[in-house]
mmCIF file of C-alpha atoms in Angstrom:
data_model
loop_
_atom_site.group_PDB
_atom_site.id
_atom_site.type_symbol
_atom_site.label_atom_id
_atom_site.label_comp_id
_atom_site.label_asym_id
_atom_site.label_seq_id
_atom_site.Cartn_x
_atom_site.Cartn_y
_atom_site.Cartn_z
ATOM 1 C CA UNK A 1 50.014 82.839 164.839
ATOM 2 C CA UNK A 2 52.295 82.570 161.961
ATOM 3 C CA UNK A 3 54.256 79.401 160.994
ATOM 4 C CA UNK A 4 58.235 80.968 160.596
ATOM 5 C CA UNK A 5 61.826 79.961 161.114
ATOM 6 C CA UNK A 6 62.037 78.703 164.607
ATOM 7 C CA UNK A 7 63.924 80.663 167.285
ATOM 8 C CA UNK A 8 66.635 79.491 169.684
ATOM 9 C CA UNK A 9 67.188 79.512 172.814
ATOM 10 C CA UNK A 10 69.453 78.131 174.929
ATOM 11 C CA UNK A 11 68.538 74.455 174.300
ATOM 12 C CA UNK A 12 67.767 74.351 170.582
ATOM 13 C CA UNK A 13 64.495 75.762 168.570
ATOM 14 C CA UNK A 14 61.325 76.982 170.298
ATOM 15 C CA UNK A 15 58.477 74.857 169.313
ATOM 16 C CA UNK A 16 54.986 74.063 169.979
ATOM 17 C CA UNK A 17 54.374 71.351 172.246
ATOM 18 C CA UNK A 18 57.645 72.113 174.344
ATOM 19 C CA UNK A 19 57.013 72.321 178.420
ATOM 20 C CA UNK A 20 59.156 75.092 180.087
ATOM 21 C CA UNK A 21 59.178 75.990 183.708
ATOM 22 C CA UNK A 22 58.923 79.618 184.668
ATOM 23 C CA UNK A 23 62.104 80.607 185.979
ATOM 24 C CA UNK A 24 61.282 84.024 187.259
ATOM 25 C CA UNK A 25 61.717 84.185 191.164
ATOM 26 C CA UNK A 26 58.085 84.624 192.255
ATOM 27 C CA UNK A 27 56.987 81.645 189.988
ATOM 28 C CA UNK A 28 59.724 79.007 191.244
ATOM 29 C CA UNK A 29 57.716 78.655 194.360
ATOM 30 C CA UNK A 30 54.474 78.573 192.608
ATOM 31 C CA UNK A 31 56.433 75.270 189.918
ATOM 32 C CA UNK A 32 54.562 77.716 187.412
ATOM 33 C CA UNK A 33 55.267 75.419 184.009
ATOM 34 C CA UNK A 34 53.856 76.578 180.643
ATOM 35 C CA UNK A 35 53.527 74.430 177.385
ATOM 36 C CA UNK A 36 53.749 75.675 173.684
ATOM 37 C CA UNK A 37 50.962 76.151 171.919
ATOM 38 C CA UNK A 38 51.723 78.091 168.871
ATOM 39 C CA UNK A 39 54.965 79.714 168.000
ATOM 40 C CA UNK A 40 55.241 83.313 165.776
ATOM 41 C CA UNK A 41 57.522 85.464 164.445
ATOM 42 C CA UNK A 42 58.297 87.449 167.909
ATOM 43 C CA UNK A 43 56.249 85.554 170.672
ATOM 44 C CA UNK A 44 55.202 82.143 171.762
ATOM 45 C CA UNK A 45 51.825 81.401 172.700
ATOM 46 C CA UNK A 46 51.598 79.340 176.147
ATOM 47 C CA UNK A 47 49.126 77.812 178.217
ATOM 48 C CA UNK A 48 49.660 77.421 182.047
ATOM 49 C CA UNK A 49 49.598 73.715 183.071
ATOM 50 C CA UNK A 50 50.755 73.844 186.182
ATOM 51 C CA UNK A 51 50.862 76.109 189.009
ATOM 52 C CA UNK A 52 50.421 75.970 192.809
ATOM 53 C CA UNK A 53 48.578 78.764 192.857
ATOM 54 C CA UNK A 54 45.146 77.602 192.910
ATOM 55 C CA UNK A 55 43.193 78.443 189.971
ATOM 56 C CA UNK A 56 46.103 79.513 187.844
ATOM 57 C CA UNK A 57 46.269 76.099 185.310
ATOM 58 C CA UNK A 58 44.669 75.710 182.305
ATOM 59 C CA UNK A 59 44.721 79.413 181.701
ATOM 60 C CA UNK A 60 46.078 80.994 178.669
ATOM 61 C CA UNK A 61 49.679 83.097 179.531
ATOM 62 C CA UNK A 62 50.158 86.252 178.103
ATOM 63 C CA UNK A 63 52.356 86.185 175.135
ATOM 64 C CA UNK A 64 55.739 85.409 175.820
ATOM 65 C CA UNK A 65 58.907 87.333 173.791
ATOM 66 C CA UNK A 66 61.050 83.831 172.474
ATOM 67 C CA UNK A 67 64.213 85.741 173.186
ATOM 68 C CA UNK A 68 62.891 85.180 176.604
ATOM 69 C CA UNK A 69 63.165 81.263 175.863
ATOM 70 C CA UNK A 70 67.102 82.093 175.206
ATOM 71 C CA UNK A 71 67.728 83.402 178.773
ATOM 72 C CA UNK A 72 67.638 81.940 182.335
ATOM 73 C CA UNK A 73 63.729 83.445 182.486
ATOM 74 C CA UNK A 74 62.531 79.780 181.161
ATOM 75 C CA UNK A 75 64.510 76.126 181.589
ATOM 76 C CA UNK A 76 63.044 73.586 179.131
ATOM 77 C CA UNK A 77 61.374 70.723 181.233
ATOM 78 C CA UNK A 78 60.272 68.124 178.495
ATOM 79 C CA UNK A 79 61.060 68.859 174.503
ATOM 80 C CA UNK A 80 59.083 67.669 171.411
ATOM 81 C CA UNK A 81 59.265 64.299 170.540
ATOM 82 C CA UNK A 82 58.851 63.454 166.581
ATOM 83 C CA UNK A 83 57.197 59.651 165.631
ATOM 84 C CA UNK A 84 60.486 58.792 164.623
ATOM 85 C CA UNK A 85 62.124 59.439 167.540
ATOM 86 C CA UNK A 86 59.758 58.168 169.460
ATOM 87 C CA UNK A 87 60.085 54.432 167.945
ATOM 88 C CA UNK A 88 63.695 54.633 167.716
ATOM 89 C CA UNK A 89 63.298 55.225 171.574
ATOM 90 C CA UNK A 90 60.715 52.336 172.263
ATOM 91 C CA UNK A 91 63.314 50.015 170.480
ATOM 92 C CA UNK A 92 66.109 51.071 172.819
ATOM 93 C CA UNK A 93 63.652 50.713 176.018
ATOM 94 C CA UNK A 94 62.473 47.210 174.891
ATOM 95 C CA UNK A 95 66.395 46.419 174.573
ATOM 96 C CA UNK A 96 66.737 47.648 177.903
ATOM 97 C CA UNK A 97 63.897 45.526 179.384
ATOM 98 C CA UNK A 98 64.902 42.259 177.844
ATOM 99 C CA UNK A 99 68.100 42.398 180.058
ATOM 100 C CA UNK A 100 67.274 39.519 182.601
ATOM 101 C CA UNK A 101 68.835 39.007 185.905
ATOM 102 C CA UNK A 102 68.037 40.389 189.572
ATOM 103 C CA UNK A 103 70.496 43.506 188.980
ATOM 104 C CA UNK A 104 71.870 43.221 185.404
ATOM 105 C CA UNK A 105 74.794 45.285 185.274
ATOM 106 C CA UNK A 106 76.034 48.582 183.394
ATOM 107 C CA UNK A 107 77.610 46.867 180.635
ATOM 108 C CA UNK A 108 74.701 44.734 180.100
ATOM 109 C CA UNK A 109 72.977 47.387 179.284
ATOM 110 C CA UNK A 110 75.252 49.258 177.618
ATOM 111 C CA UNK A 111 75.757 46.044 175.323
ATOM 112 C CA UNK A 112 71.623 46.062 174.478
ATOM 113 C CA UNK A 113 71.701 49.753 173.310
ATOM 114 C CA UNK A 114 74.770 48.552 171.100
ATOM 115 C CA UNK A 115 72.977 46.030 169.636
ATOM 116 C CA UNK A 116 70.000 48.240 168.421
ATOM 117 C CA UNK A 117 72.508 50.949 167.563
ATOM 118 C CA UNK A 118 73.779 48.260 165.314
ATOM 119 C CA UNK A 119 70.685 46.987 163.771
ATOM 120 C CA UNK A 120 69.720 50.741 163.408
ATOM 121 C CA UNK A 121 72.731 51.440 161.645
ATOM 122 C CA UNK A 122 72.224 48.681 159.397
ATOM 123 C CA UNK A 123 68.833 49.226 158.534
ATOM 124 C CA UNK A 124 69.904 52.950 157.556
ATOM 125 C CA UNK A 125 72.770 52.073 155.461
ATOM 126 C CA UNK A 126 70.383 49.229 153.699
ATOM 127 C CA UNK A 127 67.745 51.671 152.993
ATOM 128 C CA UNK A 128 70.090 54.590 151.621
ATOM 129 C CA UNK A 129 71.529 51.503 148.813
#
């Protein structure tokens, strides 16, 4: 397939990598979900990695339309994570974990993902002067 402009759909662009679950009304029973695998002009390639129906996963899915993506057919399950991302993330989750105490509160958390905002923020503004 062809590398273009990504499509919407209702949650943002359709990319490779993406897991959607199958919305249609026979495959909601069935938890049919199908990942991204390559993205075109018109359709998205998918494989099917999971399904109850036995047999059924690790098969390749017909093409799919992506202004199928844009309607209730699909509901995005887990999204594309960049590297970046990704260790901005781990840095919030260690903040999180450092919190000590037998049922640290809300705000105690809250105040750890302030202080990495923070230290984010500064390290962005320090690297754009």
């Amino acid at each position: 397939m062809s590398i273009t402009a990504p499509v919407l759909s209702a949650v943002g662009p359709v990319r490779a990598g993406q897991l959607w679950q199958d919305m249609a009304p026979d495959m909601v029973d069935r938890e049919r979900m199908l990942r991204v695998v390559a993205v075109g002009a018109t359709h998205a390639d998918c494989v099917v990695e999971r399904d109850n129906r036995p047999g059924a996963a690790g098969r390749k899915a017909r093409p799919l339309a992506l202004r199928r993506f844009a309607t209730s057919a699909f509901t995005l399950i887990e999204d594309v994570v960049d590297d970046a991302d990704q260790l901005v993330y781990a840095r919030f989750l260690a903040a999180m974990t450092d919190v000590q105490g037998g049922s640290p509160s809300p705000v105690e958390y809250a105040t750890a993902a302030l202080r990495v905002h923070k230290e984010l923020t500064a390290e962005a503004a320090k690297g754009q002067g």
